[in-house]
């Protein structure tokens, strides 16, 4: 039973690696600009949905464009995750901006 509880964590970590590799290879969507870093992945217990948290360096306009671009490649990424991880059902991928790093940088600049 304990091993079953860790599976979503293992899948989340594997998804994080696949998405990070995909982003490092360069996304074909021209809207994805600036430096995008995968900060974490949350997967539901049934492995049907994955929230990918990303930190995006750049202006607000660049961040908004990048999120739109990432949303448009989510379907392709879902297929790639399913293929690379050999999952029967690849999770729906949703990108979320992780504000923690930006907030930390802002606090650092204020200090």
PDB file of C-alpha atoms in Angstrom, residues 31-87:
ATOM      1  CA  UNK A  31       5.411  32.871 -28.207  1.00  0.00           C
ATOM      2  CA  UNK A  32       7.616  30.986 -25.764  1.00  0.00           C
ATOM      3  CA  UNK A  33      10.248  33.622 -24.988  1.00  0.00           C
ATOM      4  CA  UNK A  34      12.447  34.269 -22.022  1.00  0.00           C
ATOM      5  CA  UNK A  35      13.915  31.731 -19.665  1.00  0.00           C
ATOM      6  CA  UNK A  36      11.403  29.069 -18.610  1.00  0.00           C
ATOM      7  CA  UNK A  37      12.238  26.839 -15.653  1.00  0.00           C
ATOM      8  CA  UNK A  38      10.101  23.955 -14.421  1.00  0.00           C
ATOM      9  CA  UNK A  39       9.874  24.404 -10.649  1.00  0.00           C
ATOM     10  CA  UNK A  40       7.541  21.527  -9.845  1.00  0.00           C
ATOM     11  CA  UNK A  41       4.730  19.233 -10.909  1.00  0.00           C
ATOM     12  CA  UNK A  42       1.579  18.258  -9.025  1.00  0.00           C
ATOM     13  CA  UNK A  43      -0.186  15.118 -10.211  1.00  0.00           C
ATOM     14  CA  UNK A  44      -3.626  14.013  -9.050  1.00  0.00           C
ATOM     15  CA  UNK A  45      -3.815  10.621  -7.353  1.00  0.00           C
ATOM     16  CA  UNK A  46      -5.539   9.080 -10.391  1.00  0.00           C
ATOM     17  CA  UNK A  47      -2.704  10.420 -12.634  1.00  0.00           C
ATOM     18  CA  UNK A  48      -5.178  12.105 -14.981  1.00  0.00           C
ATOM     19  CA  UNK A  49      -4.135  15.716 -14.420  1.00  0.00           C
ATOM     20  CA  UNK A  50      -0.731  17.310 -13.982  1.00  0.00           C
ATOM     21  CA  UNK A  51      -0.107  20.919 -13.007  1.00  0.00           C
ATOM     22  CA  UNK A  52       3.321  21.972 -14.220  1.00  0.00           C
ATOM     23  CA  UNK A  53       4.659  24.968 -12.308  1.00  0.00           C
ATOM     24  CA  UNK A  54       7.030  27.151 -14.300  1.00  0.00           C
ATOM     25  CA  UNK A  55       9.078  30.208 -13.504  1.00  0.00           C
ATOM     26  CA  UNK A  56       9.357  32.603 -16.437  1.00  0.00           C
ATOM     27  CA  UNK A  57      11.946  35.360 -16.517  1.00  0.00           C
ATOM     28  CA  UNK A  58      10.949  38.378 -18.577  1.00  0.00           C
ATOM     29  CA  UNK A  59       8.430  41.183 -18.737  1.00  0.00           C
ATOM     30  CA  UNK A  60       4.748  40.673 -17.914  1.00  0.00           C
ATOM     31  CA  UNK A  61       3.922  40.661 -21.638  1.00  0.00           C
ATOM     32  CA  UNK A  62       6.601  38.035 -22.321  1.00  0.00           C
ATOM     33  CA  UNK A  63       5.317  35.924 -19.417  1.00  0.00           C
ATOM     34  CA  UNK A  64       1.729  36.100 -20.705  1.00  0.00           C
ATOM     35  CA  UNK A  65       2.838  35.195 -24.249  1.00  0.00           C
ATOM     36  CA  UNK A  66       4.955  32.324 -22.922  1.00  0.00           C
ATOM     37  CA  UNK A  67       2.063  30.883 -20.889  1.00  0.00           C
ATOM     38  CA  UNK A  68      -0.142  31.037 -24.030  1.00  0.00           C
ATOM     39  CA  UNK A  69       2.588  29.310 -26.029  1.00  0.00           C
ATOM     40  CA  UNK A  70       3.052  26.613 -23.381  1.00  0.00           C
ATOM     41  CA  UNK A  71      -0.713  26.036 -23.267  1.00  0.00           C
ATOM     42  CA  UNK A  72      -0.718  25.479 -27.023  1.00  0.00           C
ATOM     43  CA  UNK A  73       2.062  22.837 -26.854  1.00  0.00           C
ATOM     44  CA  UNK A  74       0.472  21.055 -23.863  1.00  0.00           C
ATOM     45  CA  UNK A  75      -1.262  18.500 -26.115  1.00  0.00           C
ATOM     46  CA  UNK A  76       1.972  17.622 -27.888  1.00  0.00           C
ATOM     47  CA  UNK A  77       3.731  17.451 -24.539  1.00  0.00           C
ATOM     48  CA  UNK A  78       1.005  15.172 -23.156  1.00  0.00           C
ATOM     49  CA  UNK A  79       1.599  12.701 -25.988  1.00  0.00           C
ATOM     50  CA  UNK A  80       5.365  12.858 -25.448  1.00  0.00           C
ATOM     51  CA  UNK A  81       5.002  12.273 -21.689  1.00  0.00           C
ATOM     52  CA  UNK A  82       2.730   9.286 -22.312  1.00  0.00           C
ATOM     53  CA  UNK A  83       5.161   7.834 -24.827  1.00  0.00           C
ATOM     54  CA  UNK A  84       8.357   8.386 -22.808  1.00  0.00           C
ATOM     55  CA  UNK A  85       6.907   7.240 -19.488  1.00  0.00           C
ATOM     56  CA  UNK A  86       4.875   4.412 -21.068  1.00  0.00           C
ATOM     57  CA  UNK A  87       1.708   5.504 -19.291  1.00  0.00           C
TER      58      UNK A  87
END
